[in-house]
Coordinates of C-alpha atoms and ligand atoms in Angstrom, one line a residue:
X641 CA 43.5 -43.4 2.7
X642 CA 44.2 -46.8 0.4
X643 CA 48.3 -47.6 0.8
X644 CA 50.1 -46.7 -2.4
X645 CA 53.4 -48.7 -4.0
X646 CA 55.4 -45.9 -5.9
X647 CA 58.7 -44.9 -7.4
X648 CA 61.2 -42.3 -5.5
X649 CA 64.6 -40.7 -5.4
X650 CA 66.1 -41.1 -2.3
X651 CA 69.8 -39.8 -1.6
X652 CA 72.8 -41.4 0.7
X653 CA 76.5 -40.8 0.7
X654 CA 76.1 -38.5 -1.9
X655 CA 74.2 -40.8 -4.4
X656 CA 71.2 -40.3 -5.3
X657 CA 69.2 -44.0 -6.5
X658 CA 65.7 -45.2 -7.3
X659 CA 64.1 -47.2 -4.4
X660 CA 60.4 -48.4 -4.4
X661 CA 58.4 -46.5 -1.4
X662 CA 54.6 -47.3 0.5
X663 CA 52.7 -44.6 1.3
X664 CA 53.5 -44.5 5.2
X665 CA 50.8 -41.8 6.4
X666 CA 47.8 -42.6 6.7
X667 CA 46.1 -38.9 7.6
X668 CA 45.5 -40.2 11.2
X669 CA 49.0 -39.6 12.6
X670 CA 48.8 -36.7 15.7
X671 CA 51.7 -35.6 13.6
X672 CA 49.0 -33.9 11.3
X673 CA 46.6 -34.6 8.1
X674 CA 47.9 -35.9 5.0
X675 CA 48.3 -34.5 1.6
X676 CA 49.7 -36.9 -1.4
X677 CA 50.9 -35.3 -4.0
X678 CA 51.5 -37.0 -7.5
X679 CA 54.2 -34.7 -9.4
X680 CA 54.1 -34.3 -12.5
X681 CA 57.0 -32.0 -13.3
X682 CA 60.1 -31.6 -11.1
X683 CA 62.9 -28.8 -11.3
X684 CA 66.2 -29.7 -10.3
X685 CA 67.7 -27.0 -8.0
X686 CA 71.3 -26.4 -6.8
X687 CA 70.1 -26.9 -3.1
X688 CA 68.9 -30.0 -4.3
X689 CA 72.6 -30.8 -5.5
X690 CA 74.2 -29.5 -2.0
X691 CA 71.7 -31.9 -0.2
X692 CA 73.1 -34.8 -1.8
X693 CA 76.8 -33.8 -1.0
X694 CA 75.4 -32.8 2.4
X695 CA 76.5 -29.2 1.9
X696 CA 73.0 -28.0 2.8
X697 CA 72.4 -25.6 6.0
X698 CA 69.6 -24.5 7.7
X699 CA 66.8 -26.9 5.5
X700 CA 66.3 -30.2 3.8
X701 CA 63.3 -30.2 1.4
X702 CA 64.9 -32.5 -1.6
X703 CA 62.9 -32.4 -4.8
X704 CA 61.0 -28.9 -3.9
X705 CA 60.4 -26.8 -7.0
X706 CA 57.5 -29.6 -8.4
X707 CA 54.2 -29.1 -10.3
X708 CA 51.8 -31.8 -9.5
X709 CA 47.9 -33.1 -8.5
X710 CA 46.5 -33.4 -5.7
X711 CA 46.3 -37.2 -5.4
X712 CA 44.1 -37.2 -2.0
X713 CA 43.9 -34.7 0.8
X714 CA 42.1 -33.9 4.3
X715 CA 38.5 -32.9 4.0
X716 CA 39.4 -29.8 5.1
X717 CA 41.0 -29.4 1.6
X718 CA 38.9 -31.1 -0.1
X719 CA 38.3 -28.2 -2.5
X720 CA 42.3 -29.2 -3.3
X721 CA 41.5 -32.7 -4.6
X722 CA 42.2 -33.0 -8.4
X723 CA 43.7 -29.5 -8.4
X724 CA 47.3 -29.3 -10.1
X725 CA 49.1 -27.1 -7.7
X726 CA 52.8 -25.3 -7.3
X727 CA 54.7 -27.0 -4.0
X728 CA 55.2 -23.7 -2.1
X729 CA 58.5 -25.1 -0.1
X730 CA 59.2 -22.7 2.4
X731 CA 55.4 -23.6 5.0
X732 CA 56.5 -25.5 7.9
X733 CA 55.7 -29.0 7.9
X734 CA 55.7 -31.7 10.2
X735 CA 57.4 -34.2 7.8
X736 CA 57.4 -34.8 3.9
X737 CA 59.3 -37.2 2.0
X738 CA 61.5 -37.0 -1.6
X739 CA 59.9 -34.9 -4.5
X740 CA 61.8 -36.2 -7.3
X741 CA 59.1 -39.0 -6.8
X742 CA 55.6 -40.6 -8.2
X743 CA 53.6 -39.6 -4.9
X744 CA 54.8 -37.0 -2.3
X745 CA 53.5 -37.4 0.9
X746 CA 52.9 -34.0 2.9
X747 CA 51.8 -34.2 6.7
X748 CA 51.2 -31.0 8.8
X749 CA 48.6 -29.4 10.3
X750 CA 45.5 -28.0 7.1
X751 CA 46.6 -24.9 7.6
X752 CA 50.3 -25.3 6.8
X753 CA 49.4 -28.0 3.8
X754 CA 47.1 -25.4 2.3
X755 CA 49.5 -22.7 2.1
X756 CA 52.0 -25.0 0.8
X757 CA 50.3 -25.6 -2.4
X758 CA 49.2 -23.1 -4.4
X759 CA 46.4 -23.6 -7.4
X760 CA 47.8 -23.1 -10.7
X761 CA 45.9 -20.9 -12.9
X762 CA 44.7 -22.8 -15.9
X763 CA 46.9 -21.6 -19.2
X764 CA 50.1 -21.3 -17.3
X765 CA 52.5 -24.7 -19.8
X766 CA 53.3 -27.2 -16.9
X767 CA 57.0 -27.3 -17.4
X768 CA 57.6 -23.6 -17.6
X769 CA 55.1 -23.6 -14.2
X770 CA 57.7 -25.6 -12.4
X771 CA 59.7 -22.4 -12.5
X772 CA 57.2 -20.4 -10.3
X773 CA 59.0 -21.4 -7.0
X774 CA 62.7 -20.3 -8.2
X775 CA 60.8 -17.3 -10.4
X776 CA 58.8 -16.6 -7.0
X777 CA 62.1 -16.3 -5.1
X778 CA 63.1 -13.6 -7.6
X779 CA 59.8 -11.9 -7.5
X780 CA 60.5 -11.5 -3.9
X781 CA 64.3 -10.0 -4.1
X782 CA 62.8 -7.8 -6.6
X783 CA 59.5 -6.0 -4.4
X784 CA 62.1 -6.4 -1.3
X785 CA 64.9 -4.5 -3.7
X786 CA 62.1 -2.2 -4.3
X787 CA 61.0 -1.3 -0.3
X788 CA 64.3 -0.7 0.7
X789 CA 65.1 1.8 -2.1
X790 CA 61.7 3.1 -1.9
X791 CA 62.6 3.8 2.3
X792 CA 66.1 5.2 1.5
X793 CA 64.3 7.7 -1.2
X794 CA 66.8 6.0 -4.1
X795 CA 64.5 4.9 -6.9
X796 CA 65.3 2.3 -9.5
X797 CA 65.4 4.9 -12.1
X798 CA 69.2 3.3 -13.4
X799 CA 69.9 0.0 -14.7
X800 CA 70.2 -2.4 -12.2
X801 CA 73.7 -4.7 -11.4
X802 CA 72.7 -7.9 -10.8
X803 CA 75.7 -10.6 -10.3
X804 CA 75.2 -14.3 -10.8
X805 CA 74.2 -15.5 -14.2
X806 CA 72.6 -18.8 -12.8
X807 CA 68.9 -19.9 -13.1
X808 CA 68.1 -17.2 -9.9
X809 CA 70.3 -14.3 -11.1
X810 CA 68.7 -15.0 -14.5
X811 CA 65.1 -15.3 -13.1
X812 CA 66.1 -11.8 -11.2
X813 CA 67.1 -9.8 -14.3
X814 CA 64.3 -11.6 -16.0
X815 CA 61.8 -10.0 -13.4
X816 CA 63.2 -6.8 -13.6
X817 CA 62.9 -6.4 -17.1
X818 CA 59.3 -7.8 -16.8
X819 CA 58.1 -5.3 -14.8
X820 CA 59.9 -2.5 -16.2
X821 CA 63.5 -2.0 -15.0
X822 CA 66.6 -2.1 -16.4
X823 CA 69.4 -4.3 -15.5
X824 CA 73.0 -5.7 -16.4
X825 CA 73.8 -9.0 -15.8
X826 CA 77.0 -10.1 -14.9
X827 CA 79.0 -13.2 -14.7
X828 CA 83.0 -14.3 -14.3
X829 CA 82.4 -17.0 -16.8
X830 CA 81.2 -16.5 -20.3
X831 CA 79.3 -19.7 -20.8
X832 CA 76.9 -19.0 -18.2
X833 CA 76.0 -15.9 -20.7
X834 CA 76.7 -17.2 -23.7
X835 CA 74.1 -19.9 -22.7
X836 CA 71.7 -17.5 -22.0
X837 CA 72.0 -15.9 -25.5
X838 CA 72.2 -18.4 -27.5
X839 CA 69.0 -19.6 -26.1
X840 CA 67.6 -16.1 -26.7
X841 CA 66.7 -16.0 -23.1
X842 CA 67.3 -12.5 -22.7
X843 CA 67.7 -9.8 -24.7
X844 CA 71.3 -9.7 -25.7
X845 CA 71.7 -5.9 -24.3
X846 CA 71.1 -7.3 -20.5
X847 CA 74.2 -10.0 -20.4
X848 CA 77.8 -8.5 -19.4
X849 CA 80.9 -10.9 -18.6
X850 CA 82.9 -7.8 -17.9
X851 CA 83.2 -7.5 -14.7
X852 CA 85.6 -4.0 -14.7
X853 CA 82.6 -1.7 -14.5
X854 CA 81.7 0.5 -12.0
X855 CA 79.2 2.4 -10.3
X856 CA 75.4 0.7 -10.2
X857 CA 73.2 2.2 -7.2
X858 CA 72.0 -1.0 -7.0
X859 CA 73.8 -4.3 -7.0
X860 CA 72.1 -8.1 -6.3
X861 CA 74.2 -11.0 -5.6
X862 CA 72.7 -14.1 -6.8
X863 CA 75.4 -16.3 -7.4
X864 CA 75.1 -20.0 -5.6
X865 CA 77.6 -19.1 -2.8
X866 CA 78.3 -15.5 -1.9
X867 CA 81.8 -16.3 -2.3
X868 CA 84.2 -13.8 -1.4
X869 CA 85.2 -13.2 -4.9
X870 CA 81.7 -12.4 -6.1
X871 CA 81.3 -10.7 -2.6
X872 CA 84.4 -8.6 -3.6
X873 CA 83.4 -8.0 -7.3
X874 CA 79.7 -6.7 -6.1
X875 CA 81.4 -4.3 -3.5
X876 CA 83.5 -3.1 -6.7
X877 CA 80.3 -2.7 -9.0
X878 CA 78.5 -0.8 -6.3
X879 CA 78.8 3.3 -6.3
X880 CA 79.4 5.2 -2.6
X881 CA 76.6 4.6 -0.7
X882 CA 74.8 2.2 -3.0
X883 CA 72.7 -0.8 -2.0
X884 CA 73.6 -4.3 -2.3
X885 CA 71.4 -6.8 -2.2
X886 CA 71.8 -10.5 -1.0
X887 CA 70.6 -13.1 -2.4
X888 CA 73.3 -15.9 -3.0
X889 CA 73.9 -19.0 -0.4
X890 CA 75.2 -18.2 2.4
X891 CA 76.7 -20.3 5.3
X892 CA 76.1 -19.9 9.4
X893 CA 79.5 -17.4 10.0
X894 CA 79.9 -15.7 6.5
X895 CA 81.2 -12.4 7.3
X896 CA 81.9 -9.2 5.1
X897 CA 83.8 -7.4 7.4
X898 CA 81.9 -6.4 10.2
X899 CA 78.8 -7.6 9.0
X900 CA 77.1 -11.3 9.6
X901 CA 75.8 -12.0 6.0
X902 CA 73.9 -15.0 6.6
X903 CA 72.2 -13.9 9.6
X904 CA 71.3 -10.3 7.3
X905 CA 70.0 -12.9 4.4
X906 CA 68.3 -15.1 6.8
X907 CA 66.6 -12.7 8.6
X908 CA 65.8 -10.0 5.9
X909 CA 68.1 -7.5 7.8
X910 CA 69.3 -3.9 5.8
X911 CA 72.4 -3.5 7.6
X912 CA 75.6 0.1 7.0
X913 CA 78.5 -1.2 5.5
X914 CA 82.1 -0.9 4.8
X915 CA 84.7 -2.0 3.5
X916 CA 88.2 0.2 2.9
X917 CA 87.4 3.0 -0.1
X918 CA 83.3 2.5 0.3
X919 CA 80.4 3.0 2.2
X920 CA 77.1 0.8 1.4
X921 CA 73.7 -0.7 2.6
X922 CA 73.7 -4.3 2.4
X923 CA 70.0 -5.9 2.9
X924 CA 69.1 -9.4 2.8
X925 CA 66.4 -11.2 0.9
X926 CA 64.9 -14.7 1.5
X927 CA 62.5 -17.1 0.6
X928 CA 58.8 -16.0 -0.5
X929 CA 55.4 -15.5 0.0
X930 CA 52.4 -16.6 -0.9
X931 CA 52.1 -13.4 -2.3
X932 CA 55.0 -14.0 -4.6
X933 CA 53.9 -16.9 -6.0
X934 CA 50.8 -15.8 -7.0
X935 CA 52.9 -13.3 -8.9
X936 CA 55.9 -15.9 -11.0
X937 CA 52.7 -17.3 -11.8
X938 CA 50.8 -14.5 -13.1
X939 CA 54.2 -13.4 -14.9
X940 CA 54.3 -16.9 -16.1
X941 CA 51.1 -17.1 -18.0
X942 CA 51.2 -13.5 -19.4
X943 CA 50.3 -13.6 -23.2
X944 CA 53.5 -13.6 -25.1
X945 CA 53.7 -11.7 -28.4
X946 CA 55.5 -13.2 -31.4
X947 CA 59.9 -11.8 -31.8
X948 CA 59.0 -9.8 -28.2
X949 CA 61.1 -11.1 -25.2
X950 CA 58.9 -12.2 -22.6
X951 CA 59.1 -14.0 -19.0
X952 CA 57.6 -16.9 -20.1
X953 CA 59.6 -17.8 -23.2
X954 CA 62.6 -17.0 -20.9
X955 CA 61.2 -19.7 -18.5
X956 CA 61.1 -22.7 -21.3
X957 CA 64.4 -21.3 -23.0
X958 CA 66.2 -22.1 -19.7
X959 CA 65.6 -25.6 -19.2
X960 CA 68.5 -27.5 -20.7
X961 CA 67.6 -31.2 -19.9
X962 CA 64.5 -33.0 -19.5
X963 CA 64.8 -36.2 -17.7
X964 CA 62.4 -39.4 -16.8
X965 CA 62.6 -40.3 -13.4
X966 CA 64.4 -43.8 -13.9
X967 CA 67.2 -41.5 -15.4
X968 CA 67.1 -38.7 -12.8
X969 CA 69.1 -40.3 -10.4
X970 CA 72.4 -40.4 -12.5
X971 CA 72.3 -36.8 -13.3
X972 CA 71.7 -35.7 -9.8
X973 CA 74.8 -37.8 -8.6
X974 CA 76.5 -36.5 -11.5
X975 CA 75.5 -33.3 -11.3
X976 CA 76.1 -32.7 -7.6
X977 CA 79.5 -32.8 -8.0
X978 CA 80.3 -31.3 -11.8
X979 CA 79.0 -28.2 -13.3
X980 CA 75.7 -27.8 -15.3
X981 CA 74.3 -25.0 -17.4
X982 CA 70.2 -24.1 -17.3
X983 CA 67.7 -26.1 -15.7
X984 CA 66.9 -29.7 -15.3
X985 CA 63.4 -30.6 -15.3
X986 CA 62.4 -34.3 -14.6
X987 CA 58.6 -35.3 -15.8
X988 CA 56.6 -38.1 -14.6
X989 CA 54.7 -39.6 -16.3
X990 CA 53.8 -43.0 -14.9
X991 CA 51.9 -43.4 -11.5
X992 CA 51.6 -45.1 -7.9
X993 CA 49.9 -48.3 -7.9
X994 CA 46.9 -48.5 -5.2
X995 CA 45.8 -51.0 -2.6
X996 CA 42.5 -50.6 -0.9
Ligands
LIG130 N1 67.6 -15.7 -1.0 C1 66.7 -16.6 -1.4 O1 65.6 -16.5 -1.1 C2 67.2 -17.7 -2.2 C3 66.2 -18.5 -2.8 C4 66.6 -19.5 -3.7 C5 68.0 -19.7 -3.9 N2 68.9 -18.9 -3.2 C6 70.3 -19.1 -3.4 O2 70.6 -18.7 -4.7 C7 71.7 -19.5 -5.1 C8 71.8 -19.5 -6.6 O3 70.9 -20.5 -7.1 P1 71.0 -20.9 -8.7 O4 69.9 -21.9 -8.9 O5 71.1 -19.7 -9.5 O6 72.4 -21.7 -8.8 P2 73.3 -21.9 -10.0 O7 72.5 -21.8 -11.3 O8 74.2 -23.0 -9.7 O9 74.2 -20.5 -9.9 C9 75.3 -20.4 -10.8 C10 76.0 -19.1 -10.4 O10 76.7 -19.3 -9.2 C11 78.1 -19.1 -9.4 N3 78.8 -20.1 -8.7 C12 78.9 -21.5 -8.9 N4 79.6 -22.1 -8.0 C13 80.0 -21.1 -7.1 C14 80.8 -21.1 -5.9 N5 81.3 -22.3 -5.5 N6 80.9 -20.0 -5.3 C15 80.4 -18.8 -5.8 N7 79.7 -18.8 -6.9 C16 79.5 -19.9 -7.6 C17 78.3 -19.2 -10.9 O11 79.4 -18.5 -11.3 P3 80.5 -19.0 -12.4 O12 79.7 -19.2 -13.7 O13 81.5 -17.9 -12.4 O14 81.0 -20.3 -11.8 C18 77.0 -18.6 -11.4 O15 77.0 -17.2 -11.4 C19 71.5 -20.9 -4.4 O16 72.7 -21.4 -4.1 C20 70.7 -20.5 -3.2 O17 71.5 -20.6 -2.0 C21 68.5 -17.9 -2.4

């Protein structure tokens, strides 16, 4: 492979700055083959943020929700070269550096590189695409939502509760309503909803900011942390015996009661539950397939129909800020430690420069 001089965000001491980067791998590493990747759209994601601050647990893939080409790549993805692809973050890799970047260099075994990128279908508007990883995430609460309800014979036949009106909550109720169900979106503050309807990026019937109701079947947390308080306020929304399902960070040792959260998130567990007053089923949901990204992507390019709501209008209607990469670094730092409404998307539009 020829050595490449490119542009990447790198993040210390919770700032995130512009360095200048060589292409390190070479393909011949034992470590595994190499893929480079030259994004072309990057989301910005709140794990993203909790990196910088170094509030992340369990993974570290900064820069992970991107849509980009397949720069160069093993012969044994050769079929791959050219290809504009969706980063698929959650394949193990051997090592892979910052994707808020001109080139991102991928190294693990072909097996592992090829199910971490996954072929756009031609059709599918590149920035809205860049929403297939957090949209694939939701597509996966939703079918694991559906198999435990379909095993505890309690089918989605009332409006769903789902809590958390952030860019995965959203993307949640957004999937629900795209494949048919109803649902209620929650959230404690109003201009997380307000946002969302002034944008027109759901229909105004789906968003709630009061949070006194009672009595869903089904609840899903979504919210960034499952804080106590939202933890508390899902309980409330549940009815006896209902299911609640969790989505929302979690941290090693979160407890509701008796039960370990994170390790029911984690792992996918479906776990009894109690808490004084109620009986419920919490079940965890986490990460996605390939299978689910072959889905946000489908849903993605669906044909939309003029003054009908559709997935992919939500999609665009969320993203709030488009940024270079020059000025990406400054909202990151900035961002990682104030609020922010909708998504942040940073495009690149210049590339690497190549030596032989
Ligand atoms: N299970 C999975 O597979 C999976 C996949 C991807 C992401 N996630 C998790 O989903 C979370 C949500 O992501 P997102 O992109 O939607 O984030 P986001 O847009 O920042 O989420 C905003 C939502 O989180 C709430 N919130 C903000 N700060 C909070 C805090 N300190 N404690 C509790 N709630 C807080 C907000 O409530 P207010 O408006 O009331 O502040 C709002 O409802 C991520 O943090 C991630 O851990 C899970």
């Amino acid at each position: 492979m020829n050595t490449h001089t490119y542009q990447r965000i790198d993040h210390a001491d919770g700032l995130a700055f512009l360095t200048t980067a060589q292409t390190r791998y070479d393909g011949s590493e034992s470590e595994g083959e190499t893929v480079l990747l030259a994004p072309r759209v990057v989301g910005v994601c709140r794990s993203d943020l909790r990196e910088i601050r170094g509030e992340r647990f369990g993974r570290r893939d900064f820069g992970h929700e991107i849509l980009g080409t397949v720069l160069d790549a093993p012969q044994a993805l050769a079929d791959l070269r050219g290809r504009t692809v969706l980063f698929d973050p959650h394949p193990l890799l051997r090592h892979r550096t910052s994707g808020f970047a001109q080139l991102v260099e991928l190294v693990a075994e072909p097996t592992q590189l090829r199910a971490a990128l996954v072929p756009a279908p031609p059709g599918v508007p590149t920035e809205s695409a860049v929403l297939g990883e957090p949209l694939a995430c939701a597509v996966h609460c939703v079918r694991r939502l559906l198999a435990v309800t379909e095993d505890r014979g309690t089918p989605l036949s009332s409006p769903v509760a789902v809590v958390g009106a952030g860019i995965a909550g959203t993307l949640i109720a957004a999937t629900l309503l795209a494949l048919g169900y109803r649902c209620t979106l929650f959230n404690r503050r109003a201009d997380r909803i307000r946002f969302l309807l002034d944008r027109g990026a759901l229909p105004s019937k789906v968003a709630e900011t009061d949070l006194s109701r009672t009595s869903f079947e089904h609840v899903i947390l979504a919210t960034a942390h499952a804080s106590p308080g939202y933890l508390d306020t899902s309980v409330r929304l549940l009815a006896e015996g209902g299911l609640l399902m969790l989505f929302a960070g979690t941290r090693p040792g979160d407890r509701l009661y008796d039960l370990d959260i994170d390790q029911i998130r984690r792992h996918e567990l479906t776990q009894a539950g109690a808490v004084p007053g109620k009986l419920f089923t919490l079940a965890g949901t986490y990460g996605a397939t390939r299978a689910d990204f072959t889905e946000a992507l489908t849903l993605l390019s669906a044909p939309t129909t003029a003054g009908q709501w559709s997935l992919a209008d939500c999609a665009h209607r969320l993203i709030a800020r488009r940024l270079e990469l020059s000025e990406a670094p400054a909202y990151l730092t900035a961002a990682a430690t104030s609020g922010y409404l909708g998504k942040a998307v940073v495009h690149i539009t210049t590339g690497p420069s190549e030596r032989q």
